[in-house]
């Protein structure tokens, strides 16, 4: 039997050639993985630098040691650590929380529902099923699988992400239904933390003024400028995403104008079921938990309430706790959203 594949022939002649190529690819893979974590490390470094400046140079070295303002320093440090705790928790969960891929049970359910249709391509059968049942299921040619509405394939993650907002290099992760709340809270507490640093930094120069050590003061000024720059950067991002929450949009949908190409081409966002219900889908029903970095999302990313249907099935597609209640919409909210 003659072997035509040149690589196989090379391997039979000298196996070390193939092994060397594999090692080169593996090294390149490791390098790419490390590079992708650089933005996360940059954010962590900025937080660590700010922590050192605020707590050691300002509170301890100046307020306590020089001016003996023990109570004032303790209050400022307590507030700082509280905000920092919320930020780091949201930051951590935005990075490591699963944004949610398409569950196999959803694929099996949809395939069973469309199997009785006339034979044709899978895309044609899905489109016919959508027309008959007013659904918006899609098909991913890369995953070779059915996917829910609002799911998109991420080339970097190599999977379809449920209600994908975007792939965020800052957290080296997709932002989807599983971690969207944590991503928004990360932006929110980032703004609060940076703003707190700017305000107390300005008050420091009003109340205390310039301390003898120029090196320390330069570091403090740099940290204030960094905090001010972070505030100017994060405020627009946070504001845009709160707007998306209230209008039940995603970044991808806004960029691609997908809402205008939905079923019937009505130009109406069929997922906009009123500010209140849109908010509840992401932050949950209990107000006490809205701004805590815990999972209170009430949608599973496979089925959504729309202006055409106010109740969605709550199939247990995964083991995650993404909310247990059926969302019942108020008629006023549905009318208002139209």
mmCIF file with all atom_site columns, N, CA, C and O in Angstrom, residues 19-36:
data_model
loop_
_atom_site.group_PDB
_atom_site.id
_atom_site.type_symbol
_atom_site.label_atom_id
_atom_site.label_alt_id
_atom_site.label_comp_id
_atom_site.label_asym_id
_atom_site.label_entity_id
_atom_site.label_seq_id
_atom_site.pdbx_PDB_ins_code
_atom_site.Cartn_x
_atom_site.Cartn_y
_atom_site.Cartn_z
_atom_site.occupancy
_atom_site.B_iso_or_equiv
_atom_site.pdbx_formal_charge
_atom_site.auth_seq_id
_atom_site.auth_comp_id
_atom_site.auth_asym_id
_atom_site.auth_atom_id
_atom_site.pdbx_PDB_model_num
ATOM 1  N N  . UNK A 1 19 ? 6.944  15.571 15.771 1.00 0.00 ? 19 UNK A N  1
ATOM 2  C CA . UNK A 1 19 ? 6.930  15.934 17.178 1.00 0.00 ? 19 UNK A CA 1
ATOM 3  C C  . UNK A 1 19 ? 7.379  17.383 17.362 1.00 0.00 ? 19 UNK A C  1
ATOM 4  O O  . UNK A 1 19 ? 6.842  18.113 18.193 1.00 0.00 ? 19 UNK A O  1
ATOM 5  N N  . UNK A 1 20 ? 8.354  17.804 16.567 1.00 0.00 ? 20 UNK A N  1
ATOM 6  C CA . UNK A 1 20 ? 8.823  19.172 16.645 1.00 0.00 ? 20 UNK A CA 1
ATOM 7  C C  . UNK A 1 20 ? 7.740  20.153 16.226 1.00 0.00 ? 20 UNK A C  1
ATOM 8  O O  . UNK A 1 20 ? 7.550  21.201 16.848 1.00 0.00 ? 20 UNK A O  1
ATOM 9  N N  . UNK A 1 21 ? 6.984  19.801 15.171 1.00 0.00 ? 21 UNK A N  1
ATOM 10 C CA . UNK A 1 21 ? 5.892  20.662 14.717 1.00 0.00 ? 21 UNK A CA 1
ATOM 11 C C  . UNK A 1 21 ? 4.796  20.760 15.778 1.00 0.00 ? 21 UNK A C  1
ATOM 12 O O  . UNK A 1 21 ? 4.234  21.833 16.007 1.00 0.00 ? 21 UNK A O  1
ATOM 13 N N  . UNK A 1 22 ? 4.510  19.634 16.400 1.00 0.00 ? 22 UNK A N  1
ATOM 14 C CA . UNK A 1 22 ? 3.485  19.631 17.459 1.00 0.00 ? 22 UNK A CA 1
ATOM 15 C C  . UNK A 1 22 ? 3.923  20.522 18.618 1.00 0.00 ? 22 UNK A C  1
ATOM 16 O O  . UNK A 1 22 ? 3.135  21.299 19.167 1.00 0.00 ? 22 UNK A O  1
ATOM 17 N N  . UNK A 1 23 ? 5.189  20.424 18.995 1.00 0.00 ? 23 UNK A N  1
ATOM 18 C CA . UNK A 1 23 ? 5.703  21.240 20.086 1.00 0.00 ? 23 UNK A CA 1
ATOM 19 C C  . UNK A 1 23 ? 5.665  22.722 19.740 1.00 0.00 ? 23 UNK A C  1
ATOM 20 O O  . UNK A 1 23 ? 5.336  23.559 20.589 1.00 0.00 ? 23 UNK A O  1
ATOM 21 N N  . UNK A 1 24 ? 5.981  23.056 18.476 1.00 0.00 ? 24 UNK A N  1
ATOM 22 C CA . UNK A 1 24 ? 5.925  24.449 18.057 1.00 0.00 ? 24 UNK A CA 1
ATOM 23 C C  . UNK A 1 24 ? 4.504  24.994 18.138 1.00 0.00 ? 24 UNK A C  1
ATOM 24 O O  . UNK A 1 24 ? 4.280  26.122 18.596 1.00 0.00 ? 24 UNK A O  1
ATOM 25 N N  . UNK A 1 25 ? 3.534  24.185 17.694 1.00 0.00 ? 25 UNK A N  1
ATOM 26 C CA . UNK A 1 25 ? 2.126  24.611 17.772 1.00 0.00 ? 25 UNK A CA 1
ATOM 27 C C  . UNK A 1 25 ? 1.682  24.763 19.217 1.00 0.00 ? 25 UNK A C  1
ATOM 28 O O  . UNK A 1 25 ? 0.936  25.685 19.552 1.00 0.00 ? 25 UNK A O  1
ATOM 29 N N  . UNK A 1 26 ? 2.147  23.848 20.065 1.00 0.00 ? 26 UNK A N  1
ATOM 30 C CA . UNK A 1 26 ? 1.752  23.909 21.470 1.00 0.00 ? 26 UNK A CA 1
ATOM 31 C C  . UNK A 1 26 ? 2.326  25.155 22.141 1.00 0.00 ? 26 UNK A C  1
ATOM 32 O O  . UNK A 1 26 ? 1.647  25.832 22.925 1.00 0.00 ? 26 UNK A O  1
ATOM 33 N N  . UNK A 1 27 ? 3.590  25.461 21.828 1.00 0.00 ? 27 UNK A N  1
ATOM 34 C CA . UNK A 1 27 ? 4.221  26.661 22.382 1.00 0.00 ? 27 UNK A CA 1
ATOM 35 C C  . UNK A 1 27 ? 3.475  27.909 21.915 1.00 0.00 ? 27 UNK A C  1
ATOM 36 O O  . UNK A 1 27 ? 3.213  28.826 22.698 1.00 0.00 ? 27 UNK A O  1
ATOM 37 N N  . UNK A 1 28 ? 3.110  27.937 20.620 1.00 0.00 ? 28 UNK A N  1
ATOM 38 C CA . UNK A 1 28 ? 2.350  29.075 20.094 1.00 0.00 ? 28 UNK A CA 1
ATOM 39 C C  . UNK A 1 28 ? 0.997  29.191 20.790 1.00 0.00 ? 28 UNK A C  1
ATOM 40 O O  . UNK A 1 28 ? 0.543  30.294 21.113 1.00 0.00 ? 28 UNK A O  1
ATOM 41 N N  . UNK A 1 29 ? 0.362  28.054 21.046 1.00 0.00 ? 29 UNK A N  1
ATOM 42 C CA . UNK A 1 29 ? -0.927 28.030 21.734 1.00 0.00 ? 29 UNK A CA 1
ATOM 43 C C  . UNK A 1 29 ? -0.797 28.624 23.138 1.00 0.00 ? 29 UNK A C  1
ATOM 44 O O  . UNK A 1 29 ? -1.632 29.435 23.573 1.00 0.00 ? 29 UNK A O  1
ATOM 45 N N  . UNK A 1 30 ? 0.264  28.245 23.852 1.00 0.00 ? 30 UNK A N  1
ATOM 46 C CA . UNK A 1 30 ? 0.488  28.750 25.201 1.00 0.00 ? 30 UNK A CA 1
ATOM 47 C C  . UNK A 1 30 ? 0.734  30.254 25.173 1.00 0.00 ? 30 UNK A C  1
ATOM 48 O O  . UNK A 1 30 ? 0.214  31.007 26.007 1.00 0.00 ? 30 UNK A O  1
ATOM 49 N N  . UNK A 1 31 ? 1.516  30.723 24.193 1.00 0.00 ? 31 UNK A N  1
ATOM 50 C CA . UNK A 1 31 ? 1.813  32.147 24.081 1.00 0.00 ? 31 UNK A CA 1
ATOM 51 C C  . UNK A 1 31 ? 0.533  32.946 23.850 1.00 0.00 ? 31 UNK A C  1
ATOM 52 O O  . UNK A 1 31 ? 0.308  33.992 24.479 1.00 0.00 ? 31 UNK A O  1
ATOM 53 N N  . UNK A 1 32 ? -0.329 32.450 22.959 1.00 0.00 ? 32 UNK A N  1
ATOM 54 C CA . UNK A 1 32 ? -1.593 33.135 22.678 1.00 0.00 ? 32 UNK A CA 1
ATOM 55 C C  . UNK A 1 32 ? -2.455 33.190 23.929 1.00 0.00 ? 32 UNK A C  1
ATOM 56 O O  . UNK A 1 32 ? -3.056 34.228 24.242 1.00 0.00 ? 32 UNK A O  1
ATOM 57 N N  . UNK A 1 33 ? -2.514 32.075 24.663 1.00 0.00 ? 33 UNK A N  1
ATOM 58 C CA . UNK A 1 33 ? -3.307 32.041 25.890 1.00 0.00 ? 33 UNK A CA 1
ATOM 59 C C  . UNK A 1 33 ? -2.801 33.060 26.917 1.00 0.00 ? 33 UNK A C  1
ATOM 60 O O  . UNK A 1 33 ? -3.589 33.722 27.594 1.00 0.00 ? 33 UNK A O  1
ATOM 61 N N  . UNK A 1 34 ? -1.481 33.184 27.022 1.00 0.00 ? 34 UNK A N  1
ATOM 62 C CA . UNK A 1 34 ? -0.910 34.143 27.970 1.00 0.00 ? 34 UNK A CA 1
ATOM 63 C C  . UNK A 1 34 ? -1.228 35.569 27.547 1.00 0.00 ? 34 UNK A C  1
ATOM 64 O O  . UNK A 1 34 ? -1.583 36.422 28.377 1.00 0.00 ? 34 UNK A O  1
ATOM 65 N N  . UNK A 1 35 ? -1.101 35.843 26.246 1.00 0.00 ? 35 UNK A N  1
ATOM 66 C CA . UNK A 1 35 ? -1.374 37.188 25.732 1.00 0.00 ? 35 UNK A CA 1
ATOM 67 C C  . UNK A 1 35 ? -2.822 37.590 26.003 1.00 0.00 ? 35 UNK A C  1
ATOM 68 O O  . UNK A 1 35 ? -3.103 38.750 26.344 1.00 0.00 ? 35 UNK A O  1
ATOM 69 N N  . UNK A 1 36 ? -3.735 36.638 25.877 1.00 0.00 ? 36 UNK A N  1
ATOM 70 C CA . UNK A 1 36 ? -5.148 36.943 26.088 1.00 0.00 ? 36 UNK A CA 1
ATOM 71 C C  . UNK A 1 36 ? -5.447 37.348 27.535 1.00 0.00 ? 36 UNK A C  1
ATOM 72 O O  . UNK A 1 36 ? -6.444 38.022 27.798 1.00 0.00 ? 36 UNK A O  1
#
